[in-house]
PDB file of C-alpha atoms in Angstrom:
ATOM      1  CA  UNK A 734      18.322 -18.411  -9.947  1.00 46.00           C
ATOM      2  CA  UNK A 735      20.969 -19.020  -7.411  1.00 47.00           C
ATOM      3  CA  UNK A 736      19.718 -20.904  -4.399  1.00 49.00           C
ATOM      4  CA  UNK A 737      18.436 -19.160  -1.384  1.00 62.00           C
ATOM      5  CA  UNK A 738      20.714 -20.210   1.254  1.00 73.00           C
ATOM      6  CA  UNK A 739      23.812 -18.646  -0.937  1.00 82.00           C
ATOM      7  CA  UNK A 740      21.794 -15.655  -1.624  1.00 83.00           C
ATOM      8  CA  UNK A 741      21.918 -15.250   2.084  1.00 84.00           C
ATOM      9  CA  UNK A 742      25.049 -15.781   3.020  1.00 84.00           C
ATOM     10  CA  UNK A 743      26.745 -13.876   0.170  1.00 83.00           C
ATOM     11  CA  UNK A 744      24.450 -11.079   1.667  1.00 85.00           C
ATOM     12  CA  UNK A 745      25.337 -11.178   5.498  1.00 84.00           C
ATOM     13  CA  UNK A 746      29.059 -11.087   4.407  1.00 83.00           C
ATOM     14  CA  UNK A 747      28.631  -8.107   2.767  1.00 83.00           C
ATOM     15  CA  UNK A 748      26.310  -6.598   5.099  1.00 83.00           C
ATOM     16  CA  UNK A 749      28.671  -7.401   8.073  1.00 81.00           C
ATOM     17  CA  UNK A 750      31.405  -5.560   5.783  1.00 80.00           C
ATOM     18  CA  UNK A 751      29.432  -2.570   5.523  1.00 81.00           C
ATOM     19  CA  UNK A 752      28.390  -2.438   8.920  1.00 79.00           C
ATOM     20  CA  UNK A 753      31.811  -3.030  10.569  1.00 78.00           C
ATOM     21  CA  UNK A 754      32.560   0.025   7.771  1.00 78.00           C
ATOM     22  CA  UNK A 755      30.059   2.240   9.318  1.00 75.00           C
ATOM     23  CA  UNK A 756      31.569   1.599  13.153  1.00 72.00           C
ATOM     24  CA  UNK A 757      34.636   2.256  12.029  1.00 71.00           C
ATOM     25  CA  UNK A 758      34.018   5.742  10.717  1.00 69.00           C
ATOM     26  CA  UNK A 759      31.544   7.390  13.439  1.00 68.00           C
ATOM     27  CA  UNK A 760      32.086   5.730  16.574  1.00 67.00           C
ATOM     28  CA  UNK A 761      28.911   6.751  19.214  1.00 69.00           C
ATOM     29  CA  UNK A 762      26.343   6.936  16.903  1.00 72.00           C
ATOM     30  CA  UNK A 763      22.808   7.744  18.057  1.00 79.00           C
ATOM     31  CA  UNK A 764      19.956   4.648  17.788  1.00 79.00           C
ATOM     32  CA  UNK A 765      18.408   6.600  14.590  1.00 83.00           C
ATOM     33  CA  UNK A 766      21.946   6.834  12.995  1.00 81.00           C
ATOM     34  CA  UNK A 767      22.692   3.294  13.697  1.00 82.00           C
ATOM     35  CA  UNK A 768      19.100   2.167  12.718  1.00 84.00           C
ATOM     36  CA  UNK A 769      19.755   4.187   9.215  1.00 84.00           C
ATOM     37  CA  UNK A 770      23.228   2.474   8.622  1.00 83.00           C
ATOM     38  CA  UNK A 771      22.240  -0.800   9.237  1.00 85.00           C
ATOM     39  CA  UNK A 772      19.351  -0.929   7.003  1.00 87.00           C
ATOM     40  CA  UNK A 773      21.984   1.162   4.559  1.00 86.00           C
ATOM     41  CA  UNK A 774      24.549  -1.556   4.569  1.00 85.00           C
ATOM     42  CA  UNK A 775      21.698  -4.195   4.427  1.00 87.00           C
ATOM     43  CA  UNK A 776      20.193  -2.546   1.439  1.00 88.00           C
ATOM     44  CA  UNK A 777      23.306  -2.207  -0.257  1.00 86.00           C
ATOM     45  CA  UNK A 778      24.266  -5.515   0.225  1.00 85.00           C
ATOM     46  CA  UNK A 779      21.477  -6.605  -0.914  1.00 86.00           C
ATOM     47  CA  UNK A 780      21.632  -4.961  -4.134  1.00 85.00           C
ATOM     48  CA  UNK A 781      24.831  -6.226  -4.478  1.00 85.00           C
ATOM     49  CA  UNK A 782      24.465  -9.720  -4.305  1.00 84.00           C
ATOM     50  CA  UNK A 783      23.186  -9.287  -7.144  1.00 81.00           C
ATOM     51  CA  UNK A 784      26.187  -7.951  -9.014  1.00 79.00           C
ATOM     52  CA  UNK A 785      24.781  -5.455 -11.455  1.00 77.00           C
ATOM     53  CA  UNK A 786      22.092  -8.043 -13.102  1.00 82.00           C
ATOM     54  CA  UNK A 787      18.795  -6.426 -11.730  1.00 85.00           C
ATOM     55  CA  UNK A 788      17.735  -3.128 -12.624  1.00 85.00           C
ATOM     56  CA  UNK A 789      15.971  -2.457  -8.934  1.00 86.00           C
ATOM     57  CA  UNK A 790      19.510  -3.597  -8.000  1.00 85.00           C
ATOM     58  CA  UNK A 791      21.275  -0.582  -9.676  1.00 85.00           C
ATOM     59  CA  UNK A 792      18.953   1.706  -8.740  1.00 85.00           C
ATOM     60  CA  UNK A 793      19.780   0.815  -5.053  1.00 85.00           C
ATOM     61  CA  UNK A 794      23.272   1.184  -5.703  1.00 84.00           C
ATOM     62  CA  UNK A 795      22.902   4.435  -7.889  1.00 84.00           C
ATOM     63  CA  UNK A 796      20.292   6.078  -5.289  1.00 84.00           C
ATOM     64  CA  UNK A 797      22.893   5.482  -2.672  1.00 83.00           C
ATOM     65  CA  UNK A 798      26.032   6.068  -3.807  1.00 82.00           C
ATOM     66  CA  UNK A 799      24.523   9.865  -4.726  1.00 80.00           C
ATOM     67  CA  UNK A 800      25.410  10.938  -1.190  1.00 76.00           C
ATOM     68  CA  UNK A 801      29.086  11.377  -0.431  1.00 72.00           C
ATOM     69  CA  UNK A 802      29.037  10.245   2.853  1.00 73.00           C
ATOM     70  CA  UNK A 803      26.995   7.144   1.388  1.00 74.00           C
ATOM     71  CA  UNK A 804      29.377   6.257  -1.525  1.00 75.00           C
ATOM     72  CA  UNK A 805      32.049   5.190   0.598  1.00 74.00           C
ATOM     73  CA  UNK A 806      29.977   2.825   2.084  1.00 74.00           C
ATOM     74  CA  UNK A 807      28.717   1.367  -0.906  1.00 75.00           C
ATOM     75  CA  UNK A 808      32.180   1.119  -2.488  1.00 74.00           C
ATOM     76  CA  UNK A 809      33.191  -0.955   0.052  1.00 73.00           C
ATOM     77  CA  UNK A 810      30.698  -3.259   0.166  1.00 73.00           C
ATOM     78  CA  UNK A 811      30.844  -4.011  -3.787  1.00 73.00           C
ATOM     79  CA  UNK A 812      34.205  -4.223  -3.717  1.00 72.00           C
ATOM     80  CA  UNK A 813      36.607  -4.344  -6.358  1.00 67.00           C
ATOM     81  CA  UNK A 814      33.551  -4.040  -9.369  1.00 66.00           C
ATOM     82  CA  UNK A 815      32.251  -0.959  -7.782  1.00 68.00           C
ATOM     83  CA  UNK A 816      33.200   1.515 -10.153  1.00 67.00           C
ATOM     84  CA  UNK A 817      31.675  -0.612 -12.803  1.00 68.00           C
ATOM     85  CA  UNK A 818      28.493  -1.369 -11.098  1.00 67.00           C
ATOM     86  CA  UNK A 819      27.698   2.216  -9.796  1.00 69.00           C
ATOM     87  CA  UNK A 820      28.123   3.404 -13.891  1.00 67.00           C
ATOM     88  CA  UNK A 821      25.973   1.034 -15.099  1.00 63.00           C
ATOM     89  CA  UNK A 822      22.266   2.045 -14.051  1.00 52.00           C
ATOM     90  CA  UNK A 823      22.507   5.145 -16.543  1.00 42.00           C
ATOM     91  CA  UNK A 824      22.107   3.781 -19.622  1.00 44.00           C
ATOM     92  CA  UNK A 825      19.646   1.265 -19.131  1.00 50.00           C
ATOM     93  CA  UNK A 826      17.654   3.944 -17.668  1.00 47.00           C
ATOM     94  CA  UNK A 827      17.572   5.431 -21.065  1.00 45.00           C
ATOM     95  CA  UNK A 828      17.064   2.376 -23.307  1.00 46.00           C
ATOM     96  CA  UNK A 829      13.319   1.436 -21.090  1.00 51.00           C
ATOM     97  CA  UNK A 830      12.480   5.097 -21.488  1.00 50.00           C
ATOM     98  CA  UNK A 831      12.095   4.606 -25.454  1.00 51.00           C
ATOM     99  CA  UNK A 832      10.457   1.763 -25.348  1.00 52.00           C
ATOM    100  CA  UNK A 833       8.130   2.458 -23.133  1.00 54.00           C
ATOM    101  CA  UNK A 834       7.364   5.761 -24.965  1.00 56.00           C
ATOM    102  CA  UNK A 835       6.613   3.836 -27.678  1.00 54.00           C
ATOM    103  CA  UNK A 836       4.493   1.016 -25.640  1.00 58.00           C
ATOM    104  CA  UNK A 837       2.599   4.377 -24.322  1.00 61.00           C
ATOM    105  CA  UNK A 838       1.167   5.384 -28.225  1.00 60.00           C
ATOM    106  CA  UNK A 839       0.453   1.701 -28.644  1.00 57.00           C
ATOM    107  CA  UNK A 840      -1.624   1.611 -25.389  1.00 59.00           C
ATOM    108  CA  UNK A 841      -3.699   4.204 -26.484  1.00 58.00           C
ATOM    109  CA  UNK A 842      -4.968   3.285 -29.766  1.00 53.00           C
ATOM    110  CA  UNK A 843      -5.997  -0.177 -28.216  1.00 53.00           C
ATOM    111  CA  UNK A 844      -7.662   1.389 -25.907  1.00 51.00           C
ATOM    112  CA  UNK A 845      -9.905   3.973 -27.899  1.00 51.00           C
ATOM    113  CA  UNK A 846     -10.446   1.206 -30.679  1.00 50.00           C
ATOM    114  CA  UNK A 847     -11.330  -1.631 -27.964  1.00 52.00           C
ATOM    115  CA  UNK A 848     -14.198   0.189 -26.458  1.00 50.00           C
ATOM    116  CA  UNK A 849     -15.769   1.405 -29.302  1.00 54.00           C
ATOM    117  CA  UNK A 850     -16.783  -2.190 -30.399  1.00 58.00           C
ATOM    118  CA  UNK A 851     -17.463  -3.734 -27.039  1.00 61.00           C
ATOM    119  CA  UNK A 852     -21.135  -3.369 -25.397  1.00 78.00           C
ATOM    120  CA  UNK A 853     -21.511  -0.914 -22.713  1.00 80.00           C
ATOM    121  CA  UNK A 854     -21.349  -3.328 -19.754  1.00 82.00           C
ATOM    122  CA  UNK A 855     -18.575  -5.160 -20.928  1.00 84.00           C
ATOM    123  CA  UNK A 856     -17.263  -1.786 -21.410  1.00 86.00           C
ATOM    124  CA  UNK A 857     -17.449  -0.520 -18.006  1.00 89.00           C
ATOM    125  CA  UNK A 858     -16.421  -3.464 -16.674  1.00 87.00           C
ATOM    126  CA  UNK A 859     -12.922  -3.460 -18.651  1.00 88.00           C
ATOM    127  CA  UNK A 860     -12.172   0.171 -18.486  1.00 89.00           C
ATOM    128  CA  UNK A 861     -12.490  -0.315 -14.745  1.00 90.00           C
ATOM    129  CA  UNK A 862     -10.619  -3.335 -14.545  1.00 88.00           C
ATOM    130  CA  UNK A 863      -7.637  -1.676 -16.810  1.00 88.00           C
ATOM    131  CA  UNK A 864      -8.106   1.142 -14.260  1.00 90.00           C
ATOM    132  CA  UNK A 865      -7.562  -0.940 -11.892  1.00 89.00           C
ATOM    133  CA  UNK A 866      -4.667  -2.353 -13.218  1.00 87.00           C
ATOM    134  CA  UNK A 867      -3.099   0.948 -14.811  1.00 88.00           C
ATOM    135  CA  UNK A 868      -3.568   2.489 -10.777  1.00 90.00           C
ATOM    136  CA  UNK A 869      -1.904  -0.733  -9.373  1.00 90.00           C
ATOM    137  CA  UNK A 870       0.387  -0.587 -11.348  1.00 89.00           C
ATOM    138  CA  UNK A 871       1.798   2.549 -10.959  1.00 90.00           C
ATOM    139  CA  UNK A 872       2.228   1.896  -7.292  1.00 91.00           C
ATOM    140  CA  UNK A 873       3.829  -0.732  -7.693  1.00 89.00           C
ATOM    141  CA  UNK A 874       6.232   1.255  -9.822  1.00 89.00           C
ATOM    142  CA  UNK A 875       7.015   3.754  -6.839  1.00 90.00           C
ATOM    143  CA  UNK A 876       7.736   0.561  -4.634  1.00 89.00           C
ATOM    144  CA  UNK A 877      10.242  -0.884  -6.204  1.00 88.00           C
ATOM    145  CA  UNK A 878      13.610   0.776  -6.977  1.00 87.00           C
ATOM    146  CA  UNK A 879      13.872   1.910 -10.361  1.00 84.00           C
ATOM    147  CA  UNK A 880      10.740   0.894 -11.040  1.00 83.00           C
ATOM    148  CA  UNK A 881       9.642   4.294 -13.201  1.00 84.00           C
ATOM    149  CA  UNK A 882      11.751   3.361 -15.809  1.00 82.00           C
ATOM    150  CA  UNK A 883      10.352  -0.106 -16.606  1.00 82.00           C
ATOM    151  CA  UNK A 884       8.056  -1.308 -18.267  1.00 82.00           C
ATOM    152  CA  UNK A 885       5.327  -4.027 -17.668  1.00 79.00           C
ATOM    153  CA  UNK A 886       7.212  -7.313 -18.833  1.00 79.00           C
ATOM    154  CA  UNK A 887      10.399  -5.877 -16.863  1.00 84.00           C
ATOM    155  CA  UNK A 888       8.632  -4.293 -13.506  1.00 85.00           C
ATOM    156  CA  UNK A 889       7.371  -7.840 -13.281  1.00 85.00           C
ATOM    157  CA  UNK A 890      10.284  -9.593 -13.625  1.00 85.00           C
ATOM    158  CA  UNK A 891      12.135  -7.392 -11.433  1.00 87.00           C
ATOM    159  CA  UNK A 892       9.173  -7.333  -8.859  1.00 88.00           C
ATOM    160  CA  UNK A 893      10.017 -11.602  -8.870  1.00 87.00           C
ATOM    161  CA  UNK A 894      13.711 -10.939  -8.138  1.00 88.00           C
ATOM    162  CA  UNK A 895      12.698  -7.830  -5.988  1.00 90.00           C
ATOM    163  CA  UNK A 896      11.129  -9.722  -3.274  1.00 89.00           C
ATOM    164  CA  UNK A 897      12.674 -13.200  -3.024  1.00 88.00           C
ATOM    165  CA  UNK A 898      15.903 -11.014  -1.970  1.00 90.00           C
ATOM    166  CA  UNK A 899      14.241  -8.635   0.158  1.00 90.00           C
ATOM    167  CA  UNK A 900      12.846 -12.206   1.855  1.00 89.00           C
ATOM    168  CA  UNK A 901      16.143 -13.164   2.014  1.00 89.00           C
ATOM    169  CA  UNK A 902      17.591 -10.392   3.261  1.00 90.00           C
ATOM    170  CA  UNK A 903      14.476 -10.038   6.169  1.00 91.00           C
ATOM    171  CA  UNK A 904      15.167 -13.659   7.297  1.00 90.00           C
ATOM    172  CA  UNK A 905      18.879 -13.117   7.840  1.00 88.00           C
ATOM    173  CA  UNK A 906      18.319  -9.724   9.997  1.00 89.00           C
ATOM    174  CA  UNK A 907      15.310 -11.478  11.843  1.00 90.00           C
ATOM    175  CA  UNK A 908      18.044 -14.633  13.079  1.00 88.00           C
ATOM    176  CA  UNK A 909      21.124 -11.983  13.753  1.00 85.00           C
ATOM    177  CA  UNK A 910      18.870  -9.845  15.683  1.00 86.00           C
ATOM    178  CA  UNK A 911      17.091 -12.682  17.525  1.00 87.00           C
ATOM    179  CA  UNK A 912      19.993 -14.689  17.513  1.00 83.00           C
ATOM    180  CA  UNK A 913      21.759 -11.436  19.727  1.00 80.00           C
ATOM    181  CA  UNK A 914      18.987 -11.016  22.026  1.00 81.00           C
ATOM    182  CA  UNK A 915      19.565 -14.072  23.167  1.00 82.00           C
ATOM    183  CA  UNK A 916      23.035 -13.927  23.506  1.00 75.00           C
ATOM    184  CA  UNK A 917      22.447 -10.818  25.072  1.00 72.00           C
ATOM    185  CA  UNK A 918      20.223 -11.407  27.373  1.00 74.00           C
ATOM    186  CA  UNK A 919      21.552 -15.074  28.718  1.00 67.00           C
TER     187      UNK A 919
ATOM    188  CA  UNK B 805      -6.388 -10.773 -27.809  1.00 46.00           C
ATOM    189  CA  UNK B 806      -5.257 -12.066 -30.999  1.00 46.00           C
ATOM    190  CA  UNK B 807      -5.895  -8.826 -32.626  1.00 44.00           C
ATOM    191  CA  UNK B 808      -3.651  -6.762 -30.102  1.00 47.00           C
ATOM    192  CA  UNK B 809      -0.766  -9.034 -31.256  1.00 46.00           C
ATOM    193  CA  UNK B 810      -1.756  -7.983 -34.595  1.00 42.00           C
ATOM    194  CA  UNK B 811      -1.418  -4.127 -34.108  1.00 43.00           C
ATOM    195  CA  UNK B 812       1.779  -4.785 -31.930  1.00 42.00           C
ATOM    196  CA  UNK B 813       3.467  -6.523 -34.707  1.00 41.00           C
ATOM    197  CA  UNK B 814       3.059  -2.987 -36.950  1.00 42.00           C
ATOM    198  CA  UNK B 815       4.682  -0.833 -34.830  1.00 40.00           C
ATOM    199  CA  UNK B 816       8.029  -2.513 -34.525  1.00 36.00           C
ATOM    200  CA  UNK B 817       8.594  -2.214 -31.078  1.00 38.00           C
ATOM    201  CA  UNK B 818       9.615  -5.158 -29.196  1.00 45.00           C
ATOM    202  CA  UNK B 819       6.686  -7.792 -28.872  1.00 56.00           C
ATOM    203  CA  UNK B 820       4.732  -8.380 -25.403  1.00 60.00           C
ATOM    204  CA  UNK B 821       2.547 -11.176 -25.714  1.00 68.00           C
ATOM    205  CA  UNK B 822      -0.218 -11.731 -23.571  1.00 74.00           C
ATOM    206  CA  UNK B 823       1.484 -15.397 -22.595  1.00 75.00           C
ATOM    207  CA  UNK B 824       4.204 -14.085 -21.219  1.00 74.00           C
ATOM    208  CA  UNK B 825       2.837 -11.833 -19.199  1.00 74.00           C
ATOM    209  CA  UNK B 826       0.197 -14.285 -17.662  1.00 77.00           C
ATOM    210  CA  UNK B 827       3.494 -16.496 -16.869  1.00 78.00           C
ATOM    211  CA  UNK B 828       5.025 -13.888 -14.770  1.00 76.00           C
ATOM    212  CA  UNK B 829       2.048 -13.253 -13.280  1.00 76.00           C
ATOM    213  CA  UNK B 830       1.394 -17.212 -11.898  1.00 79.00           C
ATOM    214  CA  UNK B 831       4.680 -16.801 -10.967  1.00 79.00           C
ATOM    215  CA  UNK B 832       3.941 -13.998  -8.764  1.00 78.00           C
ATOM    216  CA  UNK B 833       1.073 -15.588  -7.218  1.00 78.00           C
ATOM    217  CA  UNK B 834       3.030 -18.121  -5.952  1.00 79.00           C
ATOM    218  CA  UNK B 835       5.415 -15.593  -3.700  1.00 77.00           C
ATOM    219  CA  UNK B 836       2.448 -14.011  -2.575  1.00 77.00           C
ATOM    220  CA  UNK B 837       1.543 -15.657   0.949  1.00 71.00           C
ATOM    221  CA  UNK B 838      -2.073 -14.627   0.532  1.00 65.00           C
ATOM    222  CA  UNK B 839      -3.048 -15.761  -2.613  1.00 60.00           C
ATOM    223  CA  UNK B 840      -0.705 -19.558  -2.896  1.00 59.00           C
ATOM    224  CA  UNK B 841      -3.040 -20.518  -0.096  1.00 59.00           C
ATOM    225  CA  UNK B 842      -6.186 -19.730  -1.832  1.00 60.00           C
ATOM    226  CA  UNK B 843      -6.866 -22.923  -4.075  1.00 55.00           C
ATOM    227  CA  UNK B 844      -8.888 -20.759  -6.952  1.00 60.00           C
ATOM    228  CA  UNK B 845      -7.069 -20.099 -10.870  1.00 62.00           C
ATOM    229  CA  UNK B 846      -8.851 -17.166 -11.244  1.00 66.00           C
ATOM    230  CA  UNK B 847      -7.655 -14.631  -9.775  1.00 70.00           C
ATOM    231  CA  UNK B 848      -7.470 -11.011 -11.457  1.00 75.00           C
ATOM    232  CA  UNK B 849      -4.555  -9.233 -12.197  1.00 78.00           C
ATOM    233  CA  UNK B 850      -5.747  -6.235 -10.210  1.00 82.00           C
ATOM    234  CA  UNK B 851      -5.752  -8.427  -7.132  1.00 82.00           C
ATOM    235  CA  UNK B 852      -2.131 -10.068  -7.896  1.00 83.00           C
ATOM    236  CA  UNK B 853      -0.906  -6.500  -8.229  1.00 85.00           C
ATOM    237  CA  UNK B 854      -2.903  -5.003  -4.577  1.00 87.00           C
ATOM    238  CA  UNK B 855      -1.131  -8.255  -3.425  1.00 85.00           C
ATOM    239  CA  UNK B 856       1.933  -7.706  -4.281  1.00 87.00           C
ATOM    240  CA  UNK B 857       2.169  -4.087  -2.989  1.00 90.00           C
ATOM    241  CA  UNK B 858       0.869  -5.074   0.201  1.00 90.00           C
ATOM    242  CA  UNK B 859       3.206  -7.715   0.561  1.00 90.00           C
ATOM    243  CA  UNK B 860       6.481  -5.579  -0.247  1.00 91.00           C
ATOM    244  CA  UNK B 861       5.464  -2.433   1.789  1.00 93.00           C
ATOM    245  CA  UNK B 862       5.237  -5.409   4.774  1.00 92.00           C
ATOM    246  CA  UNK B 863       8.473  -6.328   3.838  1.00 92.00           C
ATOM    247  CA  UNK B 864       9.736  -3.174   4.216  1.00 92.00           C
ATOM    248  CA  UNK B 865       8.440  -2.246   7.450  1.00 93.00           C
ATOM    249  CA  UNK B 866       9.785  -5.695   8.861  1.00 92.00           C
ATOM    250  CA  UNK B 867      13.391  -4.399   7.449  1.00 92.00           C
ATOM    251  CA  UNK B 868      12.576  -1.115   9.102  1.00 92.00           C
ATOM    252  CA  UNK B 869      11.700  -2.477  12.537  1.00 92.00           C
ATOM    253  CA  UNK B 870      14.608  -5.225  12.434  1.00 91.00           C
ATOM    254  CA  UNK B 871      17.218  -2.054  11.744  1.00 90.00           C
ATOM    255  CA  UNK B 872      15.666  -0.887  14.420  1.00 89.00           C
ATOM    256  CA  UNK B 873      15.734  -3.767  17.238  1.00 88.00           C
ATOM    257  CA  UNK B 874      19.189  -4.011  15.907  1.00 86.00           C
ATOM    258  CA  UNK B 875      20.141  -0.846  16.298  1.00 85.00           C
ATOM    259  CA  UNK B 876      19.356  -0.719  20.190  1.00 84.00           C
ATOM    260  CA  UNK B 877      20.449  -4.091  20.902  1.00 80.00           C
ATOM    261  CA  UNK B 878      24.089  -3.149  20.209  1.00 75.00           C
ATOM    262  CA  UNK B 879      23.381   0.617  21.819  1.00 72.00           C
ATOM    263  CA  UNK B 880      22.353  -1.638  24.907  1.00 70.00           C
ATOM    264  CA  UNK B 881      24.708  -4.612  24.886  1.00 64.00           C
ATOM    265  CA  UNK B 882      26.254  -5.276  27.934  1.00 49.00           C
ATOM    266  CA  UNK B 883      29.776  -4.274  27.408  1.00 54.00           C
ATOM    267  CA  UNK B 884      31.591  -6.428  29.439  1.00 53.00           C
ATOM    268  CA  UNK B 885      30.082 -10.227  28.372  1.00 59.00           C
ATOM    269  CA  UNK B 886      31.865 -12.509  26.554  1.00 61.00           C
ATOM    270  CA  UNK B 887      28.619 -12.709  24.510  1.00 60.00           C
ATOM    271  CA  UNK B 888      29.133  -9.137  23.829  1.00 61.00           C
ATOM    272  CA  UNK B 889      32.594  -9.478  22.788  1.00 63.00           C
ATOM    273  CA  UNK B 890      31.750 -11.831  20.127  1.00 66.00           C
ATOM    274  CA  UNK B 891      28.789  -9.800  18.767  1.00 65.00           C
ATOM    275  CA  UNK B 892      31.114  -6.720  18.929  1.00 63.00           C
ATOM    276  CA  UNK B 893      33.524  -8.235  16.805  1.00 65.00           C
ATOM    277  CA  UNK B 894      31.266  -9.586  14.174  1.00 66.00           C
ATOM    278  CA  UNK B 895      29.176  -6.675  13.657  1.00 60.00           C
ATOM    279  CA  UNK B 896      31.081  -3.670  14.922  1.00 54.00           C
TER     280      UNK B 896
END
């Protein structure tokens, strides 16, 4: 994993693109506008630090680059690979589908055969605990970007990536913007 | 847990084992503010996972409410600062 301090900087330069990007095109915007483009470009950029590796990353890029008025943006902050990077999330998409179709028969025979031979309180106890689990899980699914196409061993993973950028990404916003008030207010 | 590798292996579909799972799942822990701190190895899964949804959905309110202090700092910058200038120019 690249180190943290290039992770940021690759993503303020590319955040700063996309927000110079936005200015550009609709000068006057209203706060809620602004507010929405900033935490675009910062998403964006974001995702593209990560140049197409992470699947949470695609989905970012894919989920954006839907809206017309959005794909510009995105385009411009990936940069010369965009056309390649904004294709890619499709098939992937696909490939976790089967195997987690298949992971889903699996689950269940475990489960029916697992219970049958435990006692009851151990019983209980597990079937809540996989409840548990199974419910927790799937929420963690809607949280991260993509994440309904994954399955365990990958939502994991990608959780991992998931939030070491989206730490890196809330440190660098937290210095520009308190770096500015200051600025702004001396 | 020996004998779900067992059926696994029948069905031909890429293997999960239990290890690797439990890897990611230290590795988790130690992201997670809450938990690193705590000195206990037991921890259940259920609580890594509660954890780590917690944890992102804070993350993602702090990128909401940075957007937004953002967002009126530059609708309120003082137009005619130096200061200004040079945030101007490197954001706008």
């Amino acid at each position: 994993m690249r180190p943290p301090s290039s992770l940021k900087q690759e993503f303020l330069k590319k955040w700063i693109m996309g927000l110079q990007r936005c200015s550009t095109v609709k000068k006057n915007m209203s706060i809620l506008e602004r507010k929405k483009a900033i935490k675009l470009s910062a998403d964006v950029a974001m995702a593209s630090a990560r140049n197409g590796k992470t699947c949470w990353s695609r989905a970012i890029i894919a989920n954006a680059s839907k809206h017309g008025s959005d794909k510009h943006l995105v385009e411009k902050i990936l940069g010369p690979e965009s056309e390649r990077l904004i294709a890619k999330k499709v098939s992937t998409g696909a490939l976790c589908n089967n195997r987690i179709r298949s992971k889903k028969i699996l689950k269940r025979s475990w489960g029916i055969r697992r219970t049958r031979k435990c006692a009851p309180q151990v019983a209980l106890a597990s079937f809540i605990a996989k409840w548990l689990v199974r419910k927790r899980t799937k929420v963690l699914k809607s949280l991260i970007p993509g994440g309904e196409f994954m399955n365990e061993v990958c939502l994991i993973e990608e959780t991992l990536d998931y939030i070491i950028s989206l730490r890196a990404q809330v440190d660098v916003m937290r210095t520009l913007a308190s770096t500015s008030e200051i600025v702004n207010h001396n | 847990m020996s004998s779900r590798r067992s059926r696994q292996s029948t069905a031909g579909v890429s293997r999960i084992s239990d290890d690797q799972i439990i890897e990611l799942v230290s590795k988790l822990r130690q992201l997670l503010p809450e938990i690193r701190d705590r000195r206990s190895d037991k921890v259940s899964a259920s609580k890594v996972l509660q954890e780590t949804c917690n944890y992102i959905r804070s993350l993602h309110r702090e990128v909401d409410d940075l957007s937004e202090r953002l967002s009126q700092l530059l609708a309120t910058i003082d137009t005619d600062s130096a200061e200004a200038a040079i945030i101007r120019s490197l954001i706008m």
